[in-house]
Short mmCIF file of C-alpha atoms in Angstrom, two decimals:
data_model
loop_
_atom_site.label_atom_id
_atom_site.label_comp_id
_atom_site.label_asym_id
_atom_site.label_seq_id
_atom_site.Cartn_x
_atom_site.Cartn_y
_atom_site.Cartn_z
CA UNK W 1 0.00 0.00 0.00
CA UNK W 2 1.28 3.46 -0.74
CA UNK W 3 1.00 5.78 2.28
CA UNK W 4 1.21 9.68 2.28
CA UNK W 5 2.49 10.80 5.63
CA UNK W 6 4.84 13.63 7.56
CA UNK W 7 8.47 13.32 7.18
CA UNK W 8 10.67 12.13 9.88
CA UNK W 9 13.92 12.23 10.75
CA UNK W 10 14.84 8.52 9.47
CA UNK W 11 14.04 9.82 6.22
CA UNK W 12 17.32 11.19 5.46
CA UNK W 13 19.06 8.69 3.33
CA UNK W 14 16.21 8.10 1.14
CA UNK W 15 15.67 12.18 0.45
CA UNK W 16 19.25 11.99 -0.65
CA UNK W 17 18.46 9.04 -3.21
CA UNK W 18 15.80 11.21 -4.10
CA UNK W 19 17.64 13.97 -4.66
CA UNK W 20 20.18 12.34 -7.02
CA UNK W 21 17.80 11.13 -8.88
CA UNK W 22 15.77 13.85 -9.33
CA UNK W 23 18.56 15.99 -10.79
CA UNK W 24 19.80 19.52 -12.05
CA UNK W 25 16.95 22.32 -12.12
CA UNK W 26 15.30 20.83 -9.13
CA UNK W 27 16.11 23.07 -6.52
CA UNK W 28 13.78 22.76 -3.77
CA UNK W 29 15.27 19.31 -2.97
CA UNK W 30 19.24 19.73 -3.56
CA UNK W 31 21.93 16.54 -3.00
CA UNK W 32 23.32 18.00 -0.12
CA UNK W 33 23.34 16.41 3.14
CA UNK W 34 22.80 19.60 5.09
CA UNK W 35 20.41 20.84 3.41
CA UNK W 36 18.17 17.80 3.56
CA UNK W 37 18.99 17.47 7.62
CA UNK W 38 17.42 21.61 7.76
CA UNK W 39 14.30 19.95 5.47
CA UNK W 40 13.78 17.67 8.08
CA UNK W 41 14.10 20.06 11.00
CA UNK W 42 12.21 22.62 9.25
CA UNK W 43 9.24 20.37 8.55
CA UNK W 44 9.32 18.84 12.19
CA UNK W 45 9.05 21.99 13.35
CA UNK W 46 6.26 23.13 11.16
CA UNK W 47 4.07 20.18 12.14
CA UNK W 48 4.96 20.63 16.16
CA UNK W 49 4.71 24.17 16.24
CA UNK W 50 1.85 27.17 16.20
CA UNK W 51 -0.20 28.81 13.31
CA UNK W 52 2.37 31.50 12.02
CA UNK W 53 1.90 33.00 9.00
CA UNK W 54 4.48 35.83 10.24
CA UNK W 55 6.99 33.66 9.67
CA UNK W 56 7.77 30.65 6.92
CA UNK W 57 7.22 27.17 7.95
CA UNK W 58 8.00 24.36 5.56
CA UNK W 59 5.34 20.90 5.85
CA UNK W 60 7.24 17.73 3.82
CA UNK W 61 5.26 14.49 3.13
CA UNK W 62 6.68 11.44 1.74
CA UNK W 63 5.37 8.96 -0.07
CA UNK W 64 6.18 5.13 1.91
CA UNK W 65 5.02 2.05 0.39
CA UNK W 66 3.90 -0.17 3.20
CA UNK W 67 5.08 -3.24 1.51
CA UNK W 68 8.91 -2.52 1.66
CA UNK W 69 9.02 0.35 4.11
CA UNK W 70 10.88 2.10 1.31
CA UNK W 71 9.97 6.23 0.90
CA UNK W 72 9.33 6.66 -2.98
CA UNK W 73 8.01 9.89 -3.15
CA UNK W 74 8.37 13.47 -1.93
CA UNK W 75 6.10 16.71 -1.70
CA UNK W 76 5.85 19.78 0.49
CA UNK W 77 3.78 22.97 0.99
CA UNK W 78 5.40 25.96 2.19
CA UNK W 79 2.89 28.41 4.39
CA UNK W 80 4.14 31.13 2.87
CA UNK W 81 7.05 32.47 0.86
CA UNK W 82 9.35 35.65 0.91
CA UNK W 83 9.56 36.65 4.28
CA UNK W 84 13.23 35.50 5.28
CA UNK W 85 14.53 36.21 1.64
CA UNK W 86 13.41 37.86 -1.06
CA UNK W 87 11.18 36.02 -3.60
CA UNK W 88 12.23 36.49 -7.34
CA UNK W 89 10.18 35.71 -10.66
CA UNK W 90 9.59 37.30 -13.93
CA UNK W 91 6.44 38.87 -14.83
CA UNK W 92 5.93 38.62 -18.34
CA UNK W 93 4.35 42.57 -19.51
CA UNK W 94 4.12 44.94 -22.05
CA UNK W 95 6.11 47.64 -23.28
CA UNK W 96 4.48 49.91 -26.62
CA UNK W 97 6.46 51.57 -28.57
CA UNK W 98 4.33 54.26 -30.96
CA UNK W 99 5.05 57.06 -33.30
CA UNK W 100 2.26 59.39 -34.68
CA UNK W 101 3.85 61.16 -36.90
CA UNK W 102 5.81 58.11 -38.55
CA UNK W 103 2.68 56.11 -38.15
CA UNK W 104 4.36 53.18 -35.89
CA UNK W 105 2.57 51.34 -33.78
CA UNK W 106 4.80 48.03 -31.85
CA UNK W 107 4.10 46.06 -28.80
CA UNK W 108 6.89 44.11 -27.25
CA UNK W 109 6.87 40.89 -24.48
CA UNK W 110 9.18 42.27 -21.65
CA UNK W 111 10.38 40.11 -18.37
CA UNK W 112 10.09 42.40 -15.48
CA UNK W 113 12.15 41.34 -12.14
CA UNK W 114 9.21 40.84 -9.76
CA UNK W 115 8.89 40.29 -6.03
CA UNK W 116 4.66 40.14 -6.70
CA UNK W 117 3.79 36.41 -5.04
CA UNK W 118 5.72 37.39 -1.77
CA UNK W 119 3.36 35.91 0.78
CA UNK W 120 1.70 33.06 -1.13
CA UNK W 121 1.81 29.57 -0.03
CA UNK W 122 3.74 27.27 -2.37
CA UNK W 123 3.22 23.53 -3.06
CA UNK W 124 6.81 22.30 -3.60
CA UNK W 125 9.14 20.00 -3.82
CA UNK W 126 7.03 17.29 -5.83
CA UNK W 127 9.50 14.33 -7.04
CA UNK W 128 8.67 10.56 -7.59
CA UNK W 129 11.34 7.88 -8.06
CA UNK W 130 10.64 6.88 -11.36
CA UNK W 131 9.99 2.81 -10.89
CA UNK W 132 6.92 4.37 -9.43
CA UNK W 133 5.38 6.55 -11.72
CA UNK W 134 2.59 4.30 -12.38
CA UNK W 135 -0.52 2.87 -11.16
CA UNK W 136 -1.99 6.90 -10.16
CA UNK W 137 0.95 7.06 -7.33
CA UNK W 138 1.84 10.70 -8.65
CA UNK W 139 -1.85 11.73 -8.47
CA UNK W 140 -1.71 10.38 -5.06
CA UNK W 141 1.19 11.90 -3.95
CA UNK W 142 0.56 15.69 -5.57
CA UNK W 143 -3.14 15.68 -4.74
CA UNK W 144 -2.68 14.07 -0.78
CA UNK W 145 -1.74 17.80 -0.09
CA UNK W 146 -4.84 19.30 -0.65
CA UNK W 147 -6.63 17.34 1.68
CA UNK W 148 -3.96 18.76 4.40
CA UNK W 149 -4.99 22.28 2.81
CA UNK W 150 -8.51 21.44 3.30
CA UNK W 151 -8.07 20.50 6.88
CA UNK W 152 -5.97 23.07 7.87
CA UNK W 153 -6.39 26.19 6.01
CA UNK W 154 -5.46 28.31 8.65
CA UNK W 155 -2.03 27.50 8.42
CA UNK W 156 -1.41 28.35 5.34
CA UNK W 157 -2.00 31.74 2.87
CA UNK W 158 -4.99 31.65 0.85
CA UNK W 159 -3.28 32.46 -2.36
CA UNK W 160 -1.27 29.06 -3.68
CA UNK W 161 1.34 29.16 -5.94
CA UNK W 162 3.46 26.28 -7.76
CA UNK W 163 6.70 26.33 -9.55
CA UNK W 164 6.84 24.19 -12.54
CA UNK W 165 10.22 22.70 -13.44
CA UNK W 166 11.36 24.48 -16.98
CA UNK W 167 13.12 23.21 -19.91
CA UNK W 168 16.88 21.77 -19.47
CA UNK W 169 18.53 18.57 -21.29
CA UNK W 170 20.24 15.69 -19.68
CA UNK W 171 23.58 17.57 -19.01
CA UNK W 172 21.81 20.20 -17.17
CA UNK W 173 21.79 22.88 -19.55
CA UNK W 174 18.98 25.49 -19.38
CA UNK W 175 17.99 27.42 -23.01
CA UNK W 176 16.61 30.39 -20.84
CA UNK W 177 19.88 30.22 -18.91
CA UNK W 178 22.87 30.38 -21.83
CA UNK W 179 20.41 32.83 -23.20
CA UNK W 180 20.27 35.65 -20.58
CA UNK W 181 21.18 34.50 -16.92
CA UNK W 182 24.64 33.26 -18.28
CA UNK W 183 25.64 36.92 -19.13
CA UNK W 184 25.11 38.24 -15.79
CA UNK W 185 26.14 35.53 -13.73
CA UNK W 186 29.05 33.78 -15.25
CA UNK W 187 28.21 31.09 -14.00
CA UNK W 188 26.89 27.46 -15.05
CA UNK W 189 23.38 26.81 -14.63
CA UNK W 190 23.78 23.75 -12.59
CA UNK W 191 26.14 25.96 -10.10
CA UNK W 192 23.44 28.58 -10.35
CA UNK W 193 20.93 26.62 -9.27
CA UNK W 194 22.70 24.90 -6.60
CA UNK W 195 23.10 27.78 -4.83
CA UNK W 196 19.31 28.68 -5.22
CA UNK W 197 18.68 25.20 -3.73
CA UNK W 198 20.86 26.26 -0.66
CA UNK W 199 19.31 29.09 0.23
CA UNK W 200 22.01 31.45 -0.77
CA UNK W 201 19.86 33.86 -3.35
CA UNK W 202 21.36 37.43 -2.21
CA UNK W 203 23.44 37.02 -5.51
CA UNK W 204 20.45 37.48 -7.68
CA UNK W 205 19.27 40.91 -6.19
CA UNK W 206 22.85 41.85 -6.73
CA UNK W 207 23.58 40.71 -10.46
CA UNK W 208 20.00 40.42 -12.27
CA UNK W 209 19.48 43.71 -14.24
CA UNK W 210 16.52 45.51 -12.49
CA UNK W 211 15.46 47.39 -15.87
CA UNK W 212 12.60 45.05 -18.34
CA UNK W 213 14.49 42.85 -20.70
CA UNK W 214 12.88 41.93 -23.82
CA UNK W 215 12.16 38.90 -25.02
CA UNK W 216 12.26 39.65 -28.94
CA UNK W 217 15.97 40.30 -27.98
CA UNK W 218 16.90 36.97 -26.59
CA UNK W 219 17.92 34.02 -29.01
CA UNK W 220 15.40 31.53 -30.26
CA UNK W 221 15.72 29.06 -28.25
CA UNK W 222 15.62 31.07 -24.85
CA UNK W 223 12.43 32.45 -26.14
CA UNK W 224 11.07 29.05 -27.04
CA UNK W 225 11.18 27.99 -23.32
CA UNK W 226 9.86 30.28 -21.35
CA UNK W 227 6.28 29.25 -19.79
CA UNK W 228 7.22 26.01 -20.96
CA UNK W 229 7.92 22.84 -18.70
CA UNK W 230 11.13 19.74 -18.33
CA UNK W 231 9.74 16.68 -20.03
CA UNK W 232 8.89 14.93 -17.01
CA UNK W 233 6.83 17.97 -15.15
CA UNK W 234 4.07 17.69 -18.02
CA UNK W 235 1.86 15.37 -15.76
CA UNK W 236 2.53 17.09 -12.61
CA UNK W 237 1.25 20.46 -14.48
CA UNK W 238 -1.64 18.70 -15.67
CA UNK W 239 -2.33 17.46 -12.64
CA UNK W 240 -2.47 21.19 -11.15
CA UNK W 241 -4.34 22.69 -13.81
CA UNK W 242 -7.17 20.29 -13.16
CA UNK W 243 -7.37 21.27 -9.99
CA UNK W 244 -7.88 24.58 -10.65
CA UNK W 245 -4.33 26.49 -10.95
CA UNK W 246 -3.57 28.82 -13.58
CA UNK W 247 -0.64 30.12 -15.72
CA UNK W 248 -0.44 33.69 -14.96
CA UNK W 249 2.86 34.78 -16.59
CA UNK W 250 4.87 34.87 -14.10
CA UNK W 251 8.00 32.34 -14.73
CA UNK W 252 11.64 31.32 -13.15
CA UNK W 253 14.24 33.67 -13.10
CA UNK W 254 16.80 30.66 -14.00
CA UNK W 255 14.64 28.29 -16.58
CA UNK W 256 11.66 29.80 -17.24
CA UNK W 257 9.57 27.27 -16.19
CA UNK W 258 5.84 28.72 -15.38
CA UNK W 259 4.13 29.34 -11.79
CA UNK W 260 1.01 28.35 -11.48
CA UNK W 261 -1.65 30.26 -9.23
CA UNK W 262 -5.00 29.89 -7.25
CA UNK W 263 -7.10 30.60 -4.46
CA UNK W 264 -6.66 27.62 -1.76
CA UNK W 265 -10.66 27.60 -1.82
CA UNK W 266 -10.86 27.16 -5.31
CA UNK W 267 -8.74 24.10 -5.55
CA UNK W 268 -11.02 21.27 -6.52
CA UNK W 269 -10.34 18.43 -3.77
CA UNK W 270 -10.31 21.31 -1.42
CA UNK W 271 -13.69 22.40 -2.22
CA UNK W 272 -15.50 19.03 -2.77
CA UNK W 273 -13.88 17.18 0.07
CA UNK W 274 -15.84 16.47 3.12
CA UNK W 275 -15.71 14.66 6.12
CA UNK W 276 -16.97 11.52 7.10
CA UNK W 277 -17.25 9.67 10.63
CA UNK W 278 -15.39 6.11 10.61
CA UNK W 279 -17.07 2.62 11.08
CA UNK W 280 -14.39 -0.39 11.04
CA UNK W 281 -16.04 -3.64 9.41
CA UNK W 282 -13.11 -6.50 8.91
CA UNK W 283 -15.31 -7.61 5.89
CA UNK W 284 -15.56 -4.32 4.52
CA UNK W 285 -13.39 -4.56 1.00
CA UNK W 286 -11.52 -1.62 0.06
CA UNK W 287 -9.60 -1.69 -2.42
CA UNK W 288 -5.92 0.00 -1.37
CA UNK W 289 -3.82 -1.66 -3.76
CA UNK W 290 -2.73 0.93 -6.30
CA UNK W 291 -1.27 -1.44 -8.63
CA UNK W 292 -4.98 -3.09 -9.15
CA UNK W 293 -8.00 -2.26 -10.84
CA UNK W 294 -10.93 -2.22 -9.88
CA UNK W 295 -13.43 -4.61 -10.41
CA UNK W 296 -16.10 -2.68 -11.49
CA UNK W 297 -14.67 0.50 -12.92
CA UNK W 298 -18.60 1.80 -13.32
CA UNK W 299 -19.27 1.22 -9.65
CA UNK W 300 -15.58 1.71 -7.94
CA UNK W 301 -13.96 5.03 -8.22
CA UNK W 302 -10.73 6.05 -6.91
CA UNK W 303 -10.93 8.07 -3.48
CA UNK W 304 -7.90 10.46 -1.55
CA UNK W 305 -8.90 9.67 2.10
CA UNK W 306 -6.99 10.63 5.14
CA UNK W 307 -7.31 11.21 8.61
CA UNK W 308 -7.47 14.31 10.27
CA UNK W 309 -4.82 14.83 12.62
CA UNK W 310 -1.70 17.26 12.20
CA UNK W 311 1.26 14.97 13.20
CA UNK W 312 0.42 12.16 12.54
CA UNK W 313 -1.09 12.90 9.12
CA UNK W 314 -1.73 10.21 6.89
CA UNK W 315 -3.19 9.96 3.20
CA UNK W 316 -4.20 7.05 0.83
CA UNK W 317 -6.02 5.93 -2.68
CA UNK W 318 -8.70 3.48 -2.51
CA UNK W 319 -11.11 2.45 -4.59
CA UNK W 320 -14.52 2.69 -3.48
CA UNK W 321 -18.07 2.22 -4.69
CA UNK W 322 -20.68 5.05 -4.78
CA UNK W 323 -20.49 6.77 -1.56
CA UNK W 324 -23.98 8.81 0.57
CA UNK W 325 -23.46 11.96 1.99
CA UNK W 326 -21.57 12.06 5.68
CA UNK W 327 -25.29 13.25 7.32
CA UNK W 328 -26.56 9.77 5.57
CA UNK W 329 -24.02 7.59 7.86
CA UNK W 330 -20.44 6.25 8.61
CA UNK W 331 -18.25 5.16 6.07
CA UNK W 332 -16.90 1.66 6.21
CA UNK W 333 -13.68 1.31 6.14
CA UNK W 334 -11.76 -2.23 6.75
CA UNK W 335 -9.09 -3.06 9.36
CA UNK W 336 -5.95 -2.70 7.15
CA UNK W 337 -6.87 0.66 5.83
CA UNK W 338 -7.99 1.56 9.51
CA UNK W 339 -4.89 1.03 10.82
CA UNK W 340 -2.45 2.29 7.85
CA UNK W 341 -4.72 5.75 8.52
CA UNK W 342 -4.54 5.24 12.00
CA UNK W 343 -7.57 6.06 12.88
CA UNK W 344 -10.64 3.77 15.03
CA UNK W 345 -14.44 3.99 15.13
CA UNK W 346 -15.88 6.64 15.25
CA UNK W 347 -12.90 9.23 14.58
CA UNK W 348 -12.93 11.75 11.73
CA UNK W 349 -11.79 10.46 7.84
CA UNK W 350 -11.27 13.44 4.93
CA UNK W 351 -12.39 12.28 1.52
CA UNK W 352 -12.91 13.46 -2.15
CA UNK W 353 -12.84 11.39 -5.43
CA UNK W 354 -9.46 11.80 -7.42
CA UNK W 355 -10.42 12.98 -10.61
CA UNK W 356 -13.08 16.32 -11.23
CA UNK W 357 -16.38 14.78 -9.44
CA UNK W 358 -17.55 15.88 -5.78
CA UNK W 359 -19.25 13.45 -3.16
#
């Protein structure tokens, strides 16, 4: 069974597989022991401490499956972002340039240097190990978030962002990058982006040009790029956009890759989820096995379902027949997903079909 729950301290070893696997250009989860031991404090603290949206805090899930005890996935949501440093992106704009008198009339696509989604919450750091991108595990693991959004809203802003991974080739190198970052750092992308991934960003405020740049001036292939996503981030934008987030133009000061934007309340499993009291029947069948169909595909649906508490948060798929409303009674549940979601009779289960349809 795959399980979504907090990350814990045990969990270093297989973030740093992770991480090397993952790659160049993904910088919220860098190969660097250090770094990964701060992601783990960071997020402890996040799930032990207060409601502060004064001040950053940093929740990490990972993705376990039950059957090997091996951690196979990652993902995060940040509370908010840009309040210890600076948050950079390009906003894509206008600049027109006219003439009346020689009768010229031209509109150019500028990047403008932009600190504008300072205090949004972020869902981050999304990264399955590839022998497991099957069987609706990435749905699982992307969407299990929104089910802690819907639970605890208060922790978070109510404006949600996501960074989409942009274009770069096998060796790391970025189009957008040897196009126009190249010339005012001097540096590689890959060393560029390490940097970012360790929290030393102070260098961009200090070499980016502050002035619009435009984009008619950049070569081809930097231009082709930008708002454009790495090979393997298609799904996980997808994914997003179903849900409800939206290219806005604002894109990565180092690849290009797009941000996508919405209102926490407007995300779809956030909005259609509800909650349901628990009944444990050991002849109940739920389906929990992600690698299986379902029988029935007409009458069994896949389901996100999850318990309710903070630290010891837990999230699953199952496939389930058609479901009442929560006023019309408990939901069933059998013993083995009772106890992977750690929860007993008569506690408090969070549920909303996968895919586009409410309860």
């Amino acid at each position: 069974m795959m399980i979504i729950r907090p990350l814990m301290e045990t969990d270093a070893n297989a973030l740093l597989d992770l991480a090397h696997k993952a790659g160049v250009g993904f910088t919220s989860l860098p190969a660097d022991p250090e770094r990964i031991a701060s992601k783990i404090e960071a997020s402890l603290a996040a799930f032990g401490g207060e409601v502060d949206l004064n001040s950053e805090q940093s929740y990490v899930f990972v993705m376990e499956d039950t059957d090997t005890s091996r951690v196979v996935g990652i993902c995060g949501i940040e509370s908010t972002i840009g309040l210890s440093t600076p948050w950079y992106s390009y906003r894509i704009g206008t600049l027109v340039h006219s003439s009346r008198e020689l009768s010229v009339h031209n509109t150019f696509p500028t990047l403008y240097l932009s600190n504008d989604q300072t205090a949004c919450a972020e869902v981050c750091t999304l990264f399955l190990d590839p022998d497991y991108r099957h069987s609706k595990n990435g749905n699982l693991l992307s969407k299990s978030r929104f089910l802690f959004l819907a639970q605890y809203p208060e922790r978070f802003e109510s404006t949600i962002i996501a960074e989409m991974r942009g274009v770069s080739d096998a060796n790391g190198q970025s189009p957008f990058w040897d196009g126009l970052g190249a010339h005012f750092f001097d540096m590689a992308f890959a060393d560029a982006d390490r940097l970012t991934g360790l929290g030393k960003k102070e260098f961009i405020a200090e070499l980016m040009p502050r002035h619009p740049l435009y984009i008619n001036l950049l070569p081809q292939h930097a231009q082709d790029v930008i708002g454009q996503v790495h090979a393997n981030t298609h799904p996980a934008r997808k994914m997003l956009e179903d849900e409800g987030f939206r290219y806005q133009g604002y894109v990565d000061i180092f690849d290009a890759g797009p941000t996508l934007q919405t209102q926490v309340n407007d995300i779809r499993a956030v909005r259609d989820s509800q909650c349901y009291t628990v009944a444990i029947d050991h002849t109940t069948n739920n389906e929990n096995d992600t690698k299986s169909k379902p029988k029935n595909e007409a009458t069994e649906l896949p389901y996100l379902l999850s318990n309710t508490s903070l630290t010891d948060y837990r999230c699953t798929l199952v496939y389930l027949a058609y479901i009442n409303t929560p006023e019309s009674g408990p939901l069933c549940i059998n013993t083995d997903l009772a106890w992977a979601l750690k929860v007993t009779t008569g506690d408090q289960i969070r549920v909303v079909q996968l895919f586009g349809s409410s309860l």
